[in-house]
């Protein structure tokens, strides 16, 4: 099956999810789970066709005009991701079917979103074309928004949904910017080709911009400092969504893309240093925050942030060791964290209790969940014979092997590992095996099998791969490593732990984790550290949004609340300034033109009348008188035309002037005409200056222009052709009705429509019937 | 059909229909059908014209058979044909939508003739090859727009009409002044002839003055910073169908004219003018979006988003590269369709929930899931998200900016996209997600005449998004035609000989 079919099948299943759910009722979960299960099996069947170091490439023409194709790439790494997506997806669909057992409508909606999300995820990890990758990437952000806001009547859920979208879609835009620049630099959007020409791209001046933008995109998606805050808030989503999106798959997309870029750009400091620094900081912050959290899901969320940071850091670690540890940890985390979320969902669903501190003693009430949870936690703690042990072992190897970054890596690795061990203990032991601190926990319903078996399956898988490592590592994990590293990686994995320094450290970590669990209540109750909680929360986000809101308020007020007079003044003022600026170079033209102008006393009389009209318009108390003043100006202009040998133009001017005054008056009469508000004495000179300035600027422009001879080509043609070709004696008439008849048609239309306007204003209102 | 007729039909058809409507003055019911028929024919003509231009290249009609530059040329090149097609599509949708929601007052006051008249002005402005003739269509447009504002006759509308008229008349007057200066300097009015003559002239006061006046007047028309005040105060007061027409078309005509004039006459924006246009574009984009974000009235918010969109379009002019102009052409078509769609949908939301004030409505996802899905599509397109036309529009514009050595502009374009997305999400959360307030008047059954046209426009945007290649190709041709007008000049100047 070629890669595109995986996406298509998943997409179709998303579309039919709602009707199928309605028809299938209780069995909707298992029934729909057949789709991801089928995809999972089909992916496994690809394994023989995909020897280490090969990739299946597929390209379908899509938007050649922009060089975008539906380009797919299935190699070891995308296969690993696809297996996680479809495998955990299968379990999530089964789980969600039970989770929403009491609301059929919600169930259909939810399963539709989950399958849509799976489509988007498959599209992202199978994409070779970066624009296509981005489209699916944004789709995951969008579906995540809908799932976090699934309980949309709840204001808190809406707020969290908005926050996650702002952060991830905002980062997405940075990523898009990076991709566009990368496309311009490389001349292609194909990841395969870009990786091949990485050395050339790295020498381009745009390289730092590309890397920074891509890093921002990945950091927001994978919740890295300073964008880490959205993920814990995203826990407002229903638990199956948290397990799938906000732990096992979507938040790992940032890591996915970083790893893809690492293949080509891993050796450049500008790429790997930020990964180590920000990954490390995020690890420390989240390790601290997890110890301060009280909510069951919050603890898991912060520990997810810490794990993502670990992955980011490992991508940054140069060389083979980083790749090995990254892949190992990625798989181990996906399995145990999804299981823990599943278990948490079961506990919350059946007890209606969200606070970890109030839970305890549930081992006999939710037995399967308790076992699943225990298995997952042991893997997470890194106990030998579990997948998590091997992951931690590789992690420590990479950290100790870190060269000049060794010290930093060791510190963050040890600190975070100890805390994660503690979290494992907390999440798995406390609700089930420790005594409930506030008395027996009330159970609203017994364990649902649909919600208990999926985590058990994941927990057992973690154990199975730990005990019998060869099949999974050799056929899936090591090919994924090799695909990323660019050449075959050799790795012997044994079930039994190898004794040595690392083993001792592992034991020490287990002990320190146990100690942290033991002292957890005391640490949690220490009130002195509350300030620190706030610092790591979404203060910065709140500040930016607040700032944006204030800027918007101010802008909006300026743009719609001020008086028309102010708007005219600004428009006129800007225009006057621009025009005067345009004239600065032409003062010599103006002087010579002014000197050439003959003195005509009768024109002065007309112009004085114009000025009187203008003054009346400006200073009259009544708006009506003002309009008449404007009319005087218009009529004197007509006289000017008349005196300069253009009687027909003058006649037109008279008509237009009359019509416009009628319309204006009609409009104004319809408004309740209060006496015009008196302007303050300060504003009046300003208004005068602006209006006079505009007039003067245009006047000067005319003056400066008049030095140049006029090109008479058109006038001459009209003069000659009007009688000979158009057979008319009056040139102006011929121009109006023949040469430029279309203008006249348009102007007739203007007059006709203007008449309609006048009619609309003057006629009586239609009385409403009844 | 002869070329002459085909090119001029998109102008003549609505003009004829306006006349018919006027003849049946006392029968608004007949006018309604005349308008819908007219808009259908106009859309058909527009697409026939587009097909013609795509297959034959630039098409010219010289009414009266007076060869350029002596008569008035009507010219359809890829850009104008595309713009006419998109505008006609929106007009068709609006004419169907106008079966509801137009007051009796308006119906008896000449709503339909003015509607047709607006389209005369819009298509005339897109198709004319003559700068004075362009002014004439601007006038038609303006007077019909004012008519559509006053025809409803309530206080808010009239107040908005006065503000709109005052600022726009000033803009139009400046345009006319600019034409006068240009004619004085170059002695001709035909675009193609001007494009030949003006570059040979050398710097002169008249030409410089004309350039600045064009920039200012089209800045007003295209709602560019700092000349955009008329838009947010006028657009939300009208009935949705009028807002949709205005939002989709009026400012677009302004930016189209700016593309035409600056590319044909002044070889794009260069030097100081170039820098100024860059900043006008950037500030227009940002201010529109952040002012939109704090609006509580749906239609006010959309009005500010029009302003923001104009900034994106101005980027094409600021860049003046074939890629930039091509991207802007794509954006223009996208924007015409999507702004039309969202304003129509805003009207539907107002019917469904009894108000367009976001604080007074809510819960529509439960009561109107279909409307929710359609609005979501329009909103995502508006915010530039895949798989809608808005995504490609945003990508192309940003790409052109990075390519044209204006990375800051590209960054601002992408960043503003986030603010637009925030606006859309805000509408979504307020109108659809949150629980509706007590006493909200919900109308369960939405009129099909409103839903169908709005949905159709959203589907067009989706189709462009999923199958972007044809439009992208046409837009690239439009951009190339603007950047290198030799084909345009040859078609016009050679046609009469």
Short mmCIF file of N, CA and C in Angstrom, two decimals, chain A residues 77 128 130 133 137 175 178-180 182-183 189-191 194-196 198 201 207 210-215 218 253-268 271-272 275 315 484:
data_model
loop_
_atom_site.label_atom_id
_atom_site.label_comp_id
_atom_site.label_asym_id
_atom_site.label_seq_id
_atom_site.Cartn_x
_atom_site.Cartn_y
_atom_site.Cartn_z
N UNK A 77 12.01 5.95 10.32
CA UNK A 77 11.56 6.87 11.35
C UNK A 77 10.06 7.17 11.21
N UNK A 128 6.80 14.28 2.84
CA UNK A 128 8.15 14.64 2.44
C UNK A 128 8.17 16.10 2.00
N UNK A 130 7.46 19.81 2.53
CA UNK A 130 7.33 20.54 3.78
C UNK A 130 6.03 21.36 3.86
N UNK A 133 3.53 18.94 4.84
CA UNK A 133 3.76 18.65 6.25
C UNK A 133 3.14 19.74 7.10
N UNK A 137 0.30 19.60 9.91
CA UNK A 137 0.77 20.10 11.22
C UNK A 137 -0.26 21.06 11.79
N UNK A 175 7.05 28.52 11.87
CA UNK A 175 7.52 27.37 11.09
C UNK A 175 7.25 27.59 9.61
N UNK A 178 9.73 29.81 8.21
CA UNK A 178 10.97 29.07 8.03
C UNK A 178 10.93 28.20 6.78
N UNK A 179 9.80 27.53 6.60
CA UNK A 179 9.67 26.64 5.43
C UNK A 179 9.72 27.44 4.13
N UNK A 180 9.03 28.60 4.13
CA UNK A 180 9.01 29.41 2.92
C UNK A 180 10.43 29.87 2.57
N UNK A 182 13.17 28.52 3.55
CA UNK A 182 13.94 27.33 3.18
C UNK A 182 13.66 26.96 1.72
N UNK A 183 12.38 27.04 1.35
CA UNK A 183 12.01 26.73 -0.03
C UNK A 183 12.67 27.68 -1.02
N UNK A 189 10.73 22.05 -1.74
CA UNK A 189 10.16 21.83 -0.42
C UNK A 189 10.34 20.39 0.03
N UNK A 190 11.04 19.59 -0.77
CA UNK A 190 11.19 18.18 -0.42
C UNK A 190 12.23 18.01 0.68
N UNK A 191 11.79 17.40 1.76
CA UNK A 191 12.68 17.18 2.89
C UNK A 191 13.89 16.36 2.49
N UNK A 194 16.21 18.58 0.56
CA UNK A 194 16.78 19.60 1.44
C UNK A 194 17.87 18.99 2.31
N UNK A 195 17.59 17.80 2.86
CA UNK A 195 18.59 17.13 3.67
C UNK A 195 19.85 16.86 2.84
N UNK A 196 19.65 16.51 1.58
CA UNK A 196 20.79 16.22 0.73
C UNK A 196 21.65 17.46 0.48
N UNK A 198 21.96 20.01 2.52
CA UNK A 198 22.13 20.74 3.77
C UNK A 198 23.40 21.60 3.82
N UNK A 201 22.85 24.83 1.99
CA UNK A 201 21.86 25.68 2.66
C UNK A 201 22.51 26.37 3.86
N UNK A 207 20.25 31.16 6.51
CA UNK A 207 20.27 29.95 7.33
C UNK A 207 19.88 30.19 8.80
N UNK A 210 16.17 30.67 9.10
CA UNK A 210 15.45 29.41 8.89
C UNK A 210 15.45 28.59 10.17
N UNK A 211 16.64 28.42 10.74
CA UNK A 211 16.75 27.56 11.92
C UNK A 211 15.95 28.13 13.09
N UNK A 212 16.08 29.44 13.32
CA UNK A 212 15.36 30.03 14.45
C UNK A 212 13.85 29.84 14.28
N UNK A 213 13.35 30.07 13.07
CA UNK A 213 11.91 29.95 12.85
C UNK A 213 11.44 28.51 13.03
N UNK A 214 12.22 27.58 12.49
CA UNK A 214 11.84 26.17 12.65
C UNK A 214 11.87 25.78 14.12
N UNK A 215 12.90 26.26 14.84
CA UNK A 215 12.98 25.93 16.27
C UNK A 215 11.77 26.46 17.01
N UNK A 218 8.86 24.20 16.40
CA UNK A 218 8.96 22.92 17.09
C UNK A 218 8.83 23.09 18.60
N UNK A 253 5.40 15.94 17.77
CA UNK A 253 5.68 16.38 16.40
C UNK A 253 6.85 17.34 16.33
N UNK A 254 6.95 18.21 17.35
CA UNK A 254 8.08 19.12 17.39
C UNK A 254 9.39 18.33 17.39
N UNK A 255 9.40 17.30 18.23
CA UNK A 255 10.58 16.44 18.31
C UNK A 255 10.81 15.76 16.96
N UNK A 256 9.70 15.32 16.36
CA UNK A 256 9.80 14.64 15.07
C UNK A 256 10.51 15.53 14.04
N UNK A 257 10.03 16.79 13.94
CA UNK A 257 10.59 17.65 12.91
C UNK A 257 12.03 18.03 13.24
N UNK A 258 12.31 18.25 14.53
CA UNK A 258 13.68 18.54 14.94
C UNK A 258 14.60 17.40 14.54
N UNK A 259 14.11 16.17 14.79
CA UNK A 259 14.93 15.01 14.44
C UNK A 259 15.16 14.94 12.94
N UNK A 260 14.13 15.29 12.16
CA UNK A 260 14.29 15.29 10.70
C UNK A 260 15.34 16.31 10.28
N UNK A 261 15.29 17.49 10.88
CA UNK A 261 16.28 18.50 10.54
C UNK A 261 17.66 18.12 11.05
N UNK A 262 17.67 17.37 12.16
CA UNK A 262 18.94 16.99 12.75
C UNK A 262 19.76 16.15 11.78
N UNK A 263 19.08 15.37 10.94
CA UNK A 263 19.80 14.54 9.98
C UNK A 263 20.71 15.39 9.10
N UNK A 264 20.19 16.54 8.65
CA UNK A 264 21.00 17.39 7.78
C UNK A 264 21.79 18.46 8.53
N UNK A 265 21.19 19.00 9.58
CA UNK A 265 21.76 20.20 10.19
C UNK A 265 22.30 19.97 11.61
N UNK A 266 22.33 18.69 12.03
CA UNK A 266 22.70 18.38 13.41
C UNK A 266 24.07 18.87 13.84
N UNK A 267 24.95 19.06 12.88
CA UNK A 267 26.33 19.41 13.28
C UNK A 267 26.51 20.91 13.48
N UNK A 268 25.48 21.72 13.15
CA UNK A 268 25.66 23.17 13.26
C UNK A 268 25.26 23.65 14.65
N UNK A 271 21.95 25.12 15.45
CA UNK A 271 20.83 24.20 15.55
C UNK A 271 20.84 23.43 16.86
N UNK A 272 21.98 22.84 17.22
CA UNK A 272 21.92 21.92 18.37
C UNK A 272 22.05 22.61 19.72
N UNK A 275 18.77 23.45 21.33
CA UNK A 275 18.06 22.24 21.76
C UNK A 275 18.54 21.83 23.15
N UNK A 315 17.83 15.04 20.86
CA UNK A 315 18.02 15.36 19.44
C UNK A 315 19.26 16.25 19.29
N UNK A 484 17.30 8.13 10.74
CA UNK A 484 17.62 9.47 11.21
C UNK A 484 19.10 9.76 11.10
#
